[in-house]
Coordinates of C-alpha atoms and ligand atoms in Angstrom, one line a residue:
X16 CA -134.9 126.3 -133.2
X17 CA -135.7 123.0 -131.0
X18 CA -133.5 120.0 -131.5
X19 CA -136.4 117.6 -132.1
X20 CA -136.4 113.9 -131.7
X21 CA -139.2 112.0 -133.5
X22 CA -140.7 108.8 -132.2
X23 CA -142.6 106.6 -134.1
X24 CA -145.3 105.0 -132.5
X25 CA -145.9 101.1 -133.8
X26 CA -148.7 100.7 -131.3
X27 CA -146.4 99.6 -127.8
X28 CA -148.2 100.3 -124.8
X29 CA -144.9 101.9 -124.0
X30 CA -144.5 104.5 -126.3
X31 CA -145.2 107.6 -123.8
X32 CA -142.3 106.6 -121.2
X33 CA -140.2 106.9 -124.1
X34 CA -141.2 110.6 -124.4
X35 CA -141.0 111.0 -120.7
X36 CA -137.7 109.7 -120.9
X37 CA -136.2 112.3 -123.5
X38 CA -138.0 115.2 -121.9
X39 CA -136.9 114.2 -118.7
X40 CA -133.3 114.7 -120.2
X41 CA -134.3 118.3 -121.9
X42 CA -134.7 117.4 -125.0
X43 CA -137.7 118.3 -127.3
X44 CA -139.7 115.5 -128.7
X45 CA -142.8 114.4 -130.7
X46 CA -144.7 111.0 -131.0
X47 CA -146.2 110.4 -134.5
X48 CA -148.1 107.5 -136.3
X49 CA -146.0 105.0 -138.7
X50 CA -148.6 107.2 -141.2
X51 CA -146.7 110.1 -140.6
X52 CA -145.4 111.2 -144.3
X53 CA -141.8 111.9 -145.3
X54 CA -142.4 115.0 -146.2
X55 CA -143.8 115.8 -142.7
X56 CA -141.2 114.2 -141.4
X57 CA -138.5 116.2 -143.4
X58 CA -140.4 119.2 -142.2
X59 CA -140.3 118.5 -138.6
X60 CA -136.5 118.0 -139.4
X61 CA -135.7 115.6 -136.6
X62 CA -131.9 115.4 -135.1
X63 CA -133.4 111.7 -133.9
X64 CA -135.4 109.5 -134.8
X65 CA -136.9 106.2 -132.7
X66 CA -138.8 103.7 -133.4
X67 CA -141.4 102.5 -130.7
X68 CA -141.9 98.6 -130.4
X69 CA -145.4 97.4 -131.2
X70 CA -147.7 94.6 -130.8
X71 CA -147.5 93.7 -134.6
X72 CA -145.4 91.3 -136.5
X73 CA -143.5 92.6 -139.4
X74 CA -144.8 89.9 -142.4
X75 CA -148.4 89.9 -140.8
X76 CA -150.8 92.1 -143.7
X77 CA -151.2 95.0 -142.7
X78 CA -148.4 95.5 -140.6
X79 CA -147.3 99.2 -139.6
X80 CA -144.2 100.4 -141.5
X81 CA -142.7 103.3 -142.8
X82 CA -141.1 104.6 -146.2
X83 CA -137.5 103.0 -146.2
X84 CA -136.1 106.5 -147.5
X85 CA -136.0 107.4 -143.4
X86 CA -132.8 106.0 -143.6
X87 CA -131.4 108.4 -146.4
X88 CA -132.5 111.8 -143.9
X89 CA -129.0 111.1 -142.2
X90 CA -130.7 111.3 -138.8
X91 CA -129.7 109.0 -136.4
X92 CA -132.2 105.9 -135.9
X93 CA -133.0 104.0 -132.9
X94 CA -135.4 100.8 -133.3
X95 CA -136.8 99.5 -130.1
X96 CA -138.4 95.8 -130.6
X97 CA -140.9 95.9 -133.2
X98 CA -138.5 99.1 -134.3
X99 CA -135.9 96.9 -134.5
X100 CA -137.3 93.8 -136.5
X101 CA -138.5 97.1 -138.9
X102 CA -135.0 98.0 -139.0
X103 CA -134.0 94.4 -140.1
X104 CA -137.2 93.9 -142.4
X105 CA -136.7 96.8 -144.2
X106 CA -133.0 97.0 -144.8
X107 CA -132.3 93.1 -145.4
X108 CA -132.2 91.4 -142.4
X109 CA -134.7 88.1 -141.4
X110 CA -137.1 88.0 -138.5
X111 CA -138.6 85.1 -137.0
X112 CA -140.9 83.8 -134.4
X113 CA -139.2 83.6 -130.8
X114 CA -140.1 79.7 -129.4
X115 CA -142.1 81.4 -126.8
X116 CA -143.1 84.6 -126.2
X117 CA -140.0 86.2 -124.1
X118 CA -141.0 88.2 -121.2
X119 CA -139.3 90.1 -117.9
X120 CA -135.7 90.4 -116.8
X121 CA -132.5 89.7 -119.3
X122 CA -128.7 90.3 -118.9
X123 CA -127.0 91.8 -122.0
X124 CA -123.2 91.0 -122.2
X125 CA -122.2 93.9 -123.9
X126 CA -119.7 92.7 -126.8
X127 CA -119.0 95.5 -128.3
X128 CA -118.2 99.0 -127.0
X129 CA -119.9 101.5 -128.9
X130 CA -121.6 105.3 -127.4
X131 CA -124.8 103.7 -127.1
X132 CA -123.8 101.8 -124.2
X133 CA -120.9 104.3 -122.9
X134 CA -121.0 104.3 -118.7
X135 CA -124.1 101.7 -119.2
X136 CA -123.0 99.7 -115.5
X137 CA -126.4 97.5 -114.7
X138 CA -127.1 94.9 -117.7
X139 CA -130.4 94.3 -116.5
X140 CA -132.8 95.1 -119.3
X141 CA -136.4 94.5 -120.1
X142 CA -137.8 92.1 -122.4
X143 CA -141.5 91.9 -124.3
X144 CA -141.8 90.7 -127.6
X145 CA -142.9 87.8 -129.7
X146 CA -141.0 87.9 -132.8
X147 CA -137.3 88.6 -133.1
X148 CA -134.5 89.1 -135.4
X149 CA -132.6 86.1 -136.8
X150 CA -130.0 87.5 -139.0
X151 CA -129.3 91.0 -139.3
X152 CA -128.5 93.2 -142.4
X153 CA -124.9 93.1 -144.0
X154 CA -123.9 96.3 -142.8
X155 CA -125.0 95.9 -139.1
X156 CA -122.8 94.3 -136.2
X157 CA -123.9 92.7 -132.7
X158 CA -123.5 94.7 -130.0
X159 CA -125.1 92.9 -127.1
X160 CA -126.4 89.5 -127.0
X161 CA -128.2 87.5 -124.0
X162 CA -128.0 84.1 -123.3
X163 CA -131.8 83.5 -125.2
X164 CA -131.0 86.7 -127.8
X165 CA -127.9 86.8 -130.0
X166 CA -129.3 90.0 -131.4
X167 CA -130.2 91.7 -128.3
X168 CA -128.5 94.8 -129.7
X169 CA -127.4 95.6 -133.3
X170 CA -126.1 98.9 -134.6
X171 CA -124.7 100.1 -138.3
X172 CA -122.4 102.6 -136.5
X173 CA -121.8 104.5 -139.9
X174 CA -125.0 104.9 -140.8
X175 CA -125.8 105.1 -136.9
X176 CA -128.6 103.2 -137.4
X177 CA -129.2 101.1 -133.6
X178 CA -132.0 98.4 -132.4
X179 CA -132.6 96.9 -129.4
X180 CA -135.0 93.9 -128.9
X181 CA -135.1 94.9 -125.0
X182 CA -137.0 98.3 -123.8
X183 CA -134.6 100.8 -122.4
X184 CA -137.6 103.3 -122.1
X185 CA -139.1 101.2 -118.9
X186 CA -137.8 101.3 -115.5
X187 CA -136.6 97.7 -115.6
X188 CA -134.7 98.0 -118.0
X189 CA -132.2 99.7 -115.2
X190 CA -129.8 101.8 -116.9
X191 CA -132.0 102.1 -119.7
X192 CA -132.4 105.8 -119.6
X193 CA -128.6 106.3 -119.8
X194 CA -128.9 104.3 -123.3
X195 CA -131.7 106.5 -124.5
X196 CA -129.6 109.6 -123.2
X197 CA -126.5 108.4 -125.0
X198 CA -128.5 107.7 -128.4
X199 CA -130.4 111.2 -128.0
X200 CA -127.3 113.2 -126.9
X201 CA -123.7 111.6 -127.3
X202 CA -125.0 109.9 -130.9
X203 CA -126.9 112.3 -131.6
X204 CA -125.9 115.1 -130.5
X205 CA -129.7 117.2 -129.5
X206 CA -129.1 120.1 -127.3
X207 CA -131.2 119.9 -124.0
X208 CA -132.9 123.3 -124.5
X209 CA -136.2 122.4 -123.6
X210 CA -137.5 124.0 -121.3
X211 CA -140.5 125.9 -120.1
X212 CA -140.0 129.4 -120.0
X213 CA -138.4 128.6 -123.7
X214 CA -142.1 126.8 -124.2
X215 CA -143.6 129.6 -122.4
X216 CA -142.3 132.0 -125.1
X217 CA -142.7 130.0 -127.9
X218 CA -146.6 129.1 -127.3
X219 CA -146.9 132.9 -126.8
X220 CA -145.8 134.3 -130.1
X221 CA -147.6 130.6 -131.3
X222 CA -151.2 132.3 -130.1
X223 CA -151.1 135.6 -131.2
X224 CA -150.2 134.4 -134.7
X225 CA -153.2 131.9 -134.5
X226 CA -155.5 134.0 -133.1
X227 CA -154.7 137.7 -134.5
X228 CA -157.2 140.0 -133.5
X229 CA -160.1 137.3 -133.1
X230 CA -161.8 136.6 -129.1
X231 CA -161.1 133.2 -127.7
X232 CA -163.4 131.8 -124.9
X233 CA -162.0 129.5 -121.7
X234 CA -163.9 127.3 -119.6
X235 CA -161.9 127.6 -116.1
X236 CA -162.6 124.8 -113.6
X237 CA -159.6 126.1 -111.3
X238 CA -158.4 123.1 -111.8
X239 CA -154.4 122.9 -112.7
X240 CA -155.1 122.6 -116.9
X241 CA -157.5 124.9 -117.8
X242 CA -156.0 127.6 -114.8
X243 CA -152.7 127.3 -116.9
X244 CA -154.3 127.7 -120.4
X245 CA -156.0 130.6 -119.1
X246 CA -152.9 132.6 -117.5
X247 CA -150.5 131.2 -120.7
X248 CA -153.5 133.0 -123.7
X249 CA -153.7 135.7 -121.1
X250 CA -150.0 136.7 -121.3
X251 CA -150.3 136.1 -125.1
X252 CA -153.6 138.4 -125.9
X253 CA -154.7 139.8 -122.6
X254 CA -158.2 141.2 -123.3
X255 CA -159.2 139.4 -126.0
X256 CA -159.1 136.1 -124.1
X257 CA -162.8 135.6 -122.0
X258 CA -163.0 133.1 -119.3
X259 CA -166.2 131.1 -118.0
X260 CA -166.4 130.0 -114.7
X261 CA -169.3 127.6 -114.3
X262 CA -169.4 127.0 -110.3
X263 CA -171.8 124.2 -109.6
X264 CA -171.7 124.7 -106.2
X265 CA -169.8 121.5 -105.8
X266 CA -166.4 122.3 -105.5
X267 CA -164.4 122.2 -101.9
X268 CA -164.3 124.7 -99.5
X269 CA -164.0 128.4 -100.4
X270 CA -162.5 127.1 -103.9
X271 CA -164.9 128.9 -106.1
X272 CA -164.1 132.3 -104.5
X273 CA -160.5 131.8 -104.9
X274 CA -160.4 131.1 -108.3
X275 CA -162.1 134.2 -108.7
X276 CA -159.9 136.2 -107.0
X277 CA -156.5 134.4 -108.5
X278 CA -157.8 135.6 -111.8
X279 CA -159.4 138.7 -111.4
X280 CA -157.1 140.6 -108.8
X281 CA -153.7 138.3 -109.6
X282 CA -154.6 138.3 -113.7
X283 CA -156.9 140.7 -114.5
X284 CA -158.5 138.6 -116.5
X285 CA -162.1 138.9 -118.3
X286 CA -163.9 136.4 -116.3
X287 CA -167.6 135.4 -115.9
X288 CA -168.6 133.8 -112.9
X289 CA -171.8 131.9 -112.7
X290 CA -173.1 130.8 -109.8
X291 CA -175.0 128.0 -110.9
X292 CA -175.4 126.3 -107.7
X293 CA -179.2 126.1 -107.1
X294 CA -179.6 124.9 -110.8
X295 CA -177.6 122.0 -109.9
X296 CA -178.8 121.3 -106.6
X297 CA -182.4 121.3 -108.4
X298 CA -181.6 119.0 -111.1
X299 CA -179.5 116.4 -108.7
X300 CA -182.4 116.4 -106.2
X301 CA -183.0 113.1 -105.2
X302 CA -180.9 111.3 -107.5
X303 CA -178.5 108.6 -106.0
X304 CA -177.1 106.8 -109.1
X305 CA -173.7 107.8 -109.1
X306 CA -173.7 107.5 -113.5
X307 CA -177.0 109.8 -113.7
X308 CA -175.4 112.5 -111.1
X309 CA -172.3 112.3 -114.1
X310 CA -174.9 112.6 -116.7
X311 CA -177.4 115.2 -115.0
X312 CA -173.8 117.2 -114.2
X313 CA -172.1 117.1 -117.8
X314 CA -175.9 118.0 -119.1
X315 CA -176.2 121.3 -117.1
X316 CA -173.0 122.4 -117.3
X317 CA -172.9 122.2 -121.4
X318 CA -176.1 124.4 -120.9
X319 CA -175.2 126.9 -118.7
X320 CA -171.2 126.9 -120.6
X321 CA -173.1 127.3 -123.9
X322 CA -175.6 130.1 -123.2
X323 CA -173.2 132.1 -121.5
X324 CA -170.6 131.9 -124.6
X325 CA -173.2 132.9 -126.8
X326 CA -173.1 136.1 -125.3
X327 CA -169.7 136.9 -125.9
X328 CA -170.2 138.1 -129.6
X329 CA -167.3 137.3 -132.2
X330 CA -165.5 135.1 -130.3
X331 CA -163.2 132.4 -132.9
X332 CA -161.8 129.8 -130.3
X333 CA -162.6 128.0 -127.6
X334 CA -159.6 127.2 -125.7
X335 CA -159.0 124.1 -123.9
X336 CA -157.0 122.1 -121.3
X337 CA -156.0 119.6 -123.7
X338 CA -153.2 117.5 -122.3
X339 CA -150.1 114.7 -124.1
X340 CA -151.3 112.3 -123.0
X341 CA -155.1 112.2 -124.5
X342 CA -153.5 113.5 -127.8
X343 CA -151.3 110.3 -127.9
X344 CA -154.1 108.3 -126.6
X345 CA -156.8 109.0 -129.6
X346 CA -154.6 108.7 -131.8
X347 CA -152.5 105.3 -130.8
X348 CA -153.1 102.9 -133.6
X349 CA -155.2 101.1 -131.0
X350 CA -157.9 103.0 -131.9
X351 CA -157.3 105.2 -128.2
X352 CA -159.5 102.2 -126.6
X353 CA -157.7 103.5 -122.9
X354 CA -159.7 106.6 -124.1
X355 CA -163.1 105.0 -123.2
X356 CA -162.9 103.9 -119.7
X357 CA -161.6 108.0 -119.2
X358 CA -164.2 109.4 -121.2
X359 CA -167.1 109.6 -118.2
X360 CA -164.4 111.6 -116.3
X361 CA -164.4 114.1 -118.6
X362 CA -167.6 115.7 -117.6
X363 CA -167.5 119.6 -118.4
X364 CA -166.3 118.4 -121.9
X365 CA -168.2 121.1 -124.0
X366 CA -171.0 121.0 -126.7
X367 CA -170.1 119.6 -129.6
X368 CA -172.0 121.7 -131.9
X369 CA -170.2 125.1 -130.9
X370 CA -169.0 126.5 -133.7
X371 CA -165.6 127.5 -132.5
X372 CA -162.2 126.4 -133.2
X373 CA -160.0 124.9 -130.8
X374 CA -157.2 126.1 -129.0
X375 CA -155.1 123.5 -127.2
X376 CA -151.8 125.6 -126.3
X377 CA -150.5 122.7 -123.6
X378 CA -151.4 119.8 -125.8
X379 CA -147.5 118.8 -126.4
X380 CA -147.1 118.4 -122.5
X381 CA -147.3 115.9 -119.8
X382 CA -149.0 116.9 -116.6
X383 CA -146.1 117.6 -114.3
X384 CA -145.1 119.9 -116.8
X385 CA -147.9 121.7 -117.5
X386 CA -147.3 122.5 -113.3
X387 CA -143.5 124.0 -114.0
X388 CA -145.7 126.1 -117.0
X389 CA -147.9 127.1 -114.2
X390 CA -145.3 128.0 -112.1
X391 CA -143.3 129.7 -115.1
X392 CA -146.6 131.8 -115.8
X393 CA -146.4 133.3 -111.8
X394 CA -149.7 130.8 -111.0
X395 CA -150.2 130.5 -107.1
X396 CA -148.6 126.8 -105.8
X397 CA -152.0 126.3 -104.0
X398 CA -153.3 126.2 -107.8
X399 CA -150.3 124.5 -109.9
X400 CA -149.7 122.8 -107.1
X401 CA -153.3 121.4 -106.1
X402 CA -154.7 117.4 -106.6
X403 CA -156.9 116.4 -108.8
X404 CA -160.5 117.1 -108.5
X405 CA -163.0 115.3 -110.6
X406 CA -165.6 117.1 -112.8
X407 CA -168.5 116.5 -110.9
X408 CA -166.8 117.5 -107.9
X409 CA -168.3 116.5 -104.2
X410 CA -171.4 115.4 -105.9
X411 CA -169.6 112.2 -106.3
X412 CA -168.5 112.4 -102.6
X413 CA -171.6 112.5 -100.9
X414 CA -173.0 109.0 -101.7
X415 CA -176.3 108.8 -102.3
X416 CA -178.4 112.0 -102.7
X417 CA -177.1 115.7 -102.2
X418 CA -178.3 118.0 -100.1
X419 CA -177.1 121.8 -99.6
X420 CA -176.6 121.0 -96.0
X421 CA -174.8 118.0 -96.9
X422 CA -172.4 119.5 -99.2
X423 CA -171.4 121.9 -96.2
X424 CA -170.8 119.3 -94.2
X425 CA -168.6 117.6 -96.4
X426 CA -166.9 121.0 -97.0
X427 CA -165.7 121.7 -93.7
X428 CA -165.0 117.8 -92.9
X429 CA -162.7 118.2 -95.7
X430 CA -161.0 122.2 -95.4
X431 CA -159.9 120.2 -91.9
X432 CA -158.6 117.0 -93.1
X433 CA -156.4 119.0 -96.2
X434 CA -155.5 121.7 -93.5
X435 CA -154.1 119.2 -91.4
X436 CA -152.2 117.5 -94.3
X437 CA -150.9 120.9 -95.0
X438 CA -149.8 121.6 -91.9
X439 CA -147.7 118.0 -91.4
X440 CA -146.2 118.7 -94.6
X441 CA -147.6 115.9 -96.5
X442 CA -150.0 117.4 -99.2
X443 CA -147.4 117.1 -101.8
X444 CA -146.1 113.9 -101.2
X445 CA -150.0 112.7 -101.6
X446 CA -151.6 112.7 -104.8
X447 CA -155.0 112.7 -104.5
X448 CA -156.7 113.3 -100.7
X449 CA -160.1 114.1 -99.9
X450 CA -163.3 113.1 -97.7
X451 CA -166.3 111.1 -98.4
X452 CA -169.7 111.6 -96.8
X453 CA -171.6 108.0 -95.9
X454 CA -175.3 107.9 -95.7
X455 CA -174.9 105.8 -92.7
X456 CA -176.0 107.2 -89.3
X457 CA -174.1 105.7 -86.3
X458 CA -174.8 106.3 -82.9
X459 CA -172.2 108.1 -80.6
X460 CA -171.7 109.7 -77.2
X461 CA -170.6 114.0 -76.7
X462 CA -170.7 114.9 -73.4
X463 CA -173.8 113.8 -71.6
X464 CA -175.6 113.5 -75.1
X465 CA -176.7 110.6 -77.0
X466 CA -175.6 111.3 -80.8
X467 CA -177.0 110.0 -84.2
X468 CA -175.0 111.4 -86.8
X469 CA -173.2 110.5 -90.2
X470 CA -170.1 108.5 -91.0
X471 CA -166.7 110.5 -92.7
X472 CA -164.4 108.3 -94.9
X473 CA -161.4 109.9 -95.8
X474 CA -159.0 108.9 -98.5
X475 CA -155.7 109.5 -99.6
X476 CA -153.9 108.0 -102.4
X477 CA -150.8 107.7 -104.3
X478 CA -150.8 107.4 -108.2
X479 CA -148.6 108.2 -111.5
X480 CA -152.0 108.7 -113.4
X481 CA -154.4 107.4 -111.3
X482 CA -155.3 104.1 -113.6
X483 CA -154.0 102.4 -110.3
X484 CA -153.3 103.8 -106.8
X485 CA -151.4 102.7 -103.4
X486 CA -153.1 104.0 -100.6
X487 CA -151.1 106.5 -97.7
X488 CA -150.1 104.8 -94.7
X489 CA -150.7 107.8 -92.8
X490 CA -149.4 107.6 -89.0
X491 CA -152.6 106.2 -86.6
X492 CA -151.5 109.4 -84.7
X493 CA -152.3 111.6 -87.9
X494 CA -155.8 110.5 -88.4
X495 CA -156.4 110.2 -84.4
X496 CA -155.8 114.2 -84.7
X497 CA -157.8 114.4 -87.8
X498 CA -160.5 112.3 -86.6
X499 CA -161.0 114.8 -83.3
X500 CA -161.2 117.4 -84.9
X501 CA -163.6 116.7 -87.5
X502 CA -165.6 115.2 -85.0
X503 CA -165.5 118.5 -82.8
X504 CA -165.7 121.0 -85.0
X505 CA -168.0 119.7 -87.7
X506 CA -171.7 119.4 -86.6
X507 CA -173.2 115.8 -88.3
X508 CA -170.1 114.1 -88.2
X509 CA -169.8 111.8 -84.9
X510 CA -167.1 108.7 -86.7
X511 CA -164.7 108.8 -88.8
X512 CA -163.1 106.0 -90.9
X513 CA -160.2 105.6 -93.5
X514 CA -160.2 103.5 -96.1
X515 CA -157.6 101.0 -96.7
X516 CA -158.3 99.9 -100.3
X517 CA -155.9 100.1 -103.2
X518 CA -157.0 100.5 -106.8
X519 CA -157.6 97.8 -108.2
X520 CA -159.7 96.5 -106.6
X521 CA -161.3 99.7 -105.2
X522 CA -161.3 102.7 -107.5
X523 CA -160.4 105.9 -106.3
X524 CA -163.7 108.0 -105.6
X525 CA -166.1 106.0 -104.1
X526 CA -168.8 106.7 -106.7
Ligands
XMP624 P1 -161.4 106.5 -110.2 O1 -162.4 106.8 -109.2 O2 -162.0 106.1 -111.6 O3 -160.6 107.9 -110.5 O4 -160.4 105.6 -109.7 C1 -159.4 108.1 -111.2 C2 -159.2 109.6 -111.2 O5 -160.2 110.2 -112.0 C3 -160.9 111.1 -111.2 N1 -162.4 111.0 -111.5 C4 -163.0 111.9 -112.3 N2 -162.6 113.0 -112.9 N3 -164.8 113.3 -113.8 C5 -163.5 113.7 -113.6 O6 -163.2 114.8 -114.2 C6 -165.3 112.2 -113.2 O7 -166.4 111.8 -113.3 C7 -164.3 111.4 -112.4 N4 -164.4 110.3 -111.7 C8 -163.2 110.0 -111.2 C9 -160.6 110.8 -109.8 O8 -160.8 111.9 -108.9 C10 -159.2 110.3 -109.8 O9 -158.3 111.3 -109.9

């Protein structure tokens, strides 16, 4: 059984790193909503128990809060914040209004030395709230203060009840991750046993008992989440597991083929490819507007997904790709409005109407470790390994309207500029790196000739999720290299440019 820690999620744009920041130390852990019941809770049988901070104030109506009997389950309790004023709120304390909302860097003067702060050297924390305590519940004590918060930390050491009106969970806060680790391990005392080929096993057994002798169905983009969901219900069920392969013709370079090979020869798994490429091409024809080539994309791949699934007879599930952070996104009491700006990204999101139930094995997991899965699951590193690719693939990287011969272009430009990225070592320091094709003809000189050819952008960027991105300061030398030989070896190609812009302002793909 998994030592579990249970966070509470009040509604802090934060609450996520705080799951990071437990898994990162081994350590199993859930998010939930303040509507989360006792019961449930009781159930889950935490060994901890946080709560996040939020954006609410504790005597506004309506307020999040939870059932006071939390404190009877003898688990320790860590309030962060808006956890914190709840803590006070709910067990006798007073909270107030701050002067002015306090924001940035504090120092805490540690006045009391208690395991939550053991081998905490760097008092630089993290501050974001409006409200804050003002007197604290009989049974608590202070044990940190600043010079604008005399309650920066409290604790009811025999209760072990703890809040903090700073947020360890953030990388400001700078030894805040050793106060999380001490609360979640030292106070605590959770085991760090989490980890993937424990996950591995677990989902396993998890799947067979879910599925039983029923088919399930997988929509494989080669991209890292669905590749991993497909090996991970493979090792669980083997042959009853089918996979669909829609290739639209616009993915990079020999990528369609090798996806087919990974999981046909490596796998052995039942896999239907469908080469869907002149469909696509046909629909796109002519189109420029970057939205419609989404919409047209989305369209034809839900039809061509749905009729081939309809041929696989008695299937139950339809597995999917689902990942932690989009399950903590819908359901953050903000109503998951991050959700929206993401939700044109998700074309190849499947028809709505199928009548199948969903199976969403890596839904507890954060990207990076849905790779170690990978990885764990014998998945080639060109695969776990590989950046992101966007749904509508290169039709989104030829600007403007898409041609076959165009798409080959962009192909080899690009096999060249990730080969030579490869070869200086850098793919995996990048995060996302590919090629753009211009409709802009320039005019240029090869040997004697006259040229009158197209413009290559290529891009490379560096991003934790890709809401914003630094660009790579590649070497001038690098892209001197990359630049001849696109030039050279790639006929409609005669300039090449990079692009310097970070996002915001610029977004990553060009369209
Ligand atoms: P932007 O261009 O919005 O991209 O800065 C952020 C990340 O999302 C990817 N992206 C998409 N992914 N369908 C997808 O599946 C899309 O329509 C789409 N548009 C952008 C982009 O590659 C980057 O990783």
């Amino acid at each position: 059984m998994l030592d579990t820690v249970l966070i509470i999620d009040f509604g802090s744009q934060v609450t996520q790193l705080i799951a990071r920041r437990i898994r990162e130390l081994g350590v199993y852990c859930e998010v939930k909503n303040p509507d989360f019941s006792l019961s449930e809770i009781k159930k889950l049988n935490p060994k901890a128990i946080i709560f996040s901070g939020g954006p609410s104030s504790v005597y506004e109506k309506g307020a999040p809060t939870i059932d006071k009997k939390i404190f009877d389950l003898g688990a320790p309790i860590l309030g962060i914040c808006y956890g914190q004023q709840l803590i006070c709120h709910l067990l006798g304390g007073k909270v107030g209004k701050a002067h002015e909302r306090e924001y940035g860097k504090a120092e805490i003067d540690i006045t009391s030395s208690v395991s939550l702060f053991k081998s905490v050297k760097n008092k630089q924390v993290w501050m974001s709230h409006g409200d804050r305590v003002d007197e604290i519940p009989a049974s608590f004590k202070v044990i940190a203060k600043t010079d604008s918060a005399p309650f920066a930390a409290i604790s009811d050491e025999k209760r072990k009840v703890y809040g903090v009106q700073f947020h360890p969970e953030v990388v400001h806060s700078l030894d805040g991750k050793k106060i999380i680790e001490n609360f979640v391990i030292k106070i605590a005392k959770c085991k760090p046993n989490w980890d993937m080929k424990n996950f591995k096993l677990e989902q396993i057994t998890e799947i067979k008992k879910i599925v039983g002798k029923k088919r399930v169905i997988c929509g494989l983009s080669g991209g890292v989440d669905s590749s991993v969901v497909a090996a991970l219900i493979n090792e669980a069920i083997g042959k009853q597991l089918t996979c669909i392969f829609v290739d639209h013709g616009l993915l990079r370079k020999n990528e369609g083929k090798e996806v087919k090979e990974v999981f046909t020869k490596n796998f052995k798994i039942n896999l239907i490819y469908v080469d869907a490429a002149d469909l696509f091409l046909s629909k796109l024809k002519g189109v420029t507007d970057p939205e419609k080539k989404r919409k047209i994309i989305g369209k034809t791949f839900i039809e061509v997904f749905d009729a081939e699934s309809k041929k696989i007879k008695d299937a139950d599930f339809l597995a999917q790709g689902t990942l932690y952070p989009d399950v903590i996104e819908s359901s953050h009491p903000s109503g998951g409005k991050s959700q929206t700006i993401k939700s044109h990204h998700n074309v190849g999101g499947l028809p709505k109407n199928m009548k199948l139930k969903l199976l969403e094995p890596v839904r507890m997991l954060f990207k990076d470790e849905v790779r170690l899965l990978g990885k764990e699951l014998g998945l080639p590193s060109f695969v776990v390994g590989r950046h992101p690719f966007p749904g509508p693939g290169l039709a989104i990287r030829v600007i403007g309207d898409i041609t076959l011969e165009k798409i080959k272009i962009l192909q080899e430009a690009d096999a060249i500029y990730i080969e030579e990225i490869r070869k200086a070592g850098l793919y995996d320091k990048i995060w996302q790196a590919f090629s753009v094709l211009l409709p802009v003809k320039t005019v240029g000189v090869m040997g004697d000739g006259r040229t009158y050819e197209n413009v290559l952008a290529l891009r490379a960027v560096n991003s934790v999720d890709g809401m914003t991105a630094d660009i790579y300061p590649f070497t001038a030398e690098f892209l001197c290299r990359v630049t001849s030989r696109i030039i050279n070896e790639v006929r409609g190609i005669n300039r090449v440019v990079y692009d310097y812009t970070s996002k915001p302002p610029g977004t990553i793909e060009w369209e």
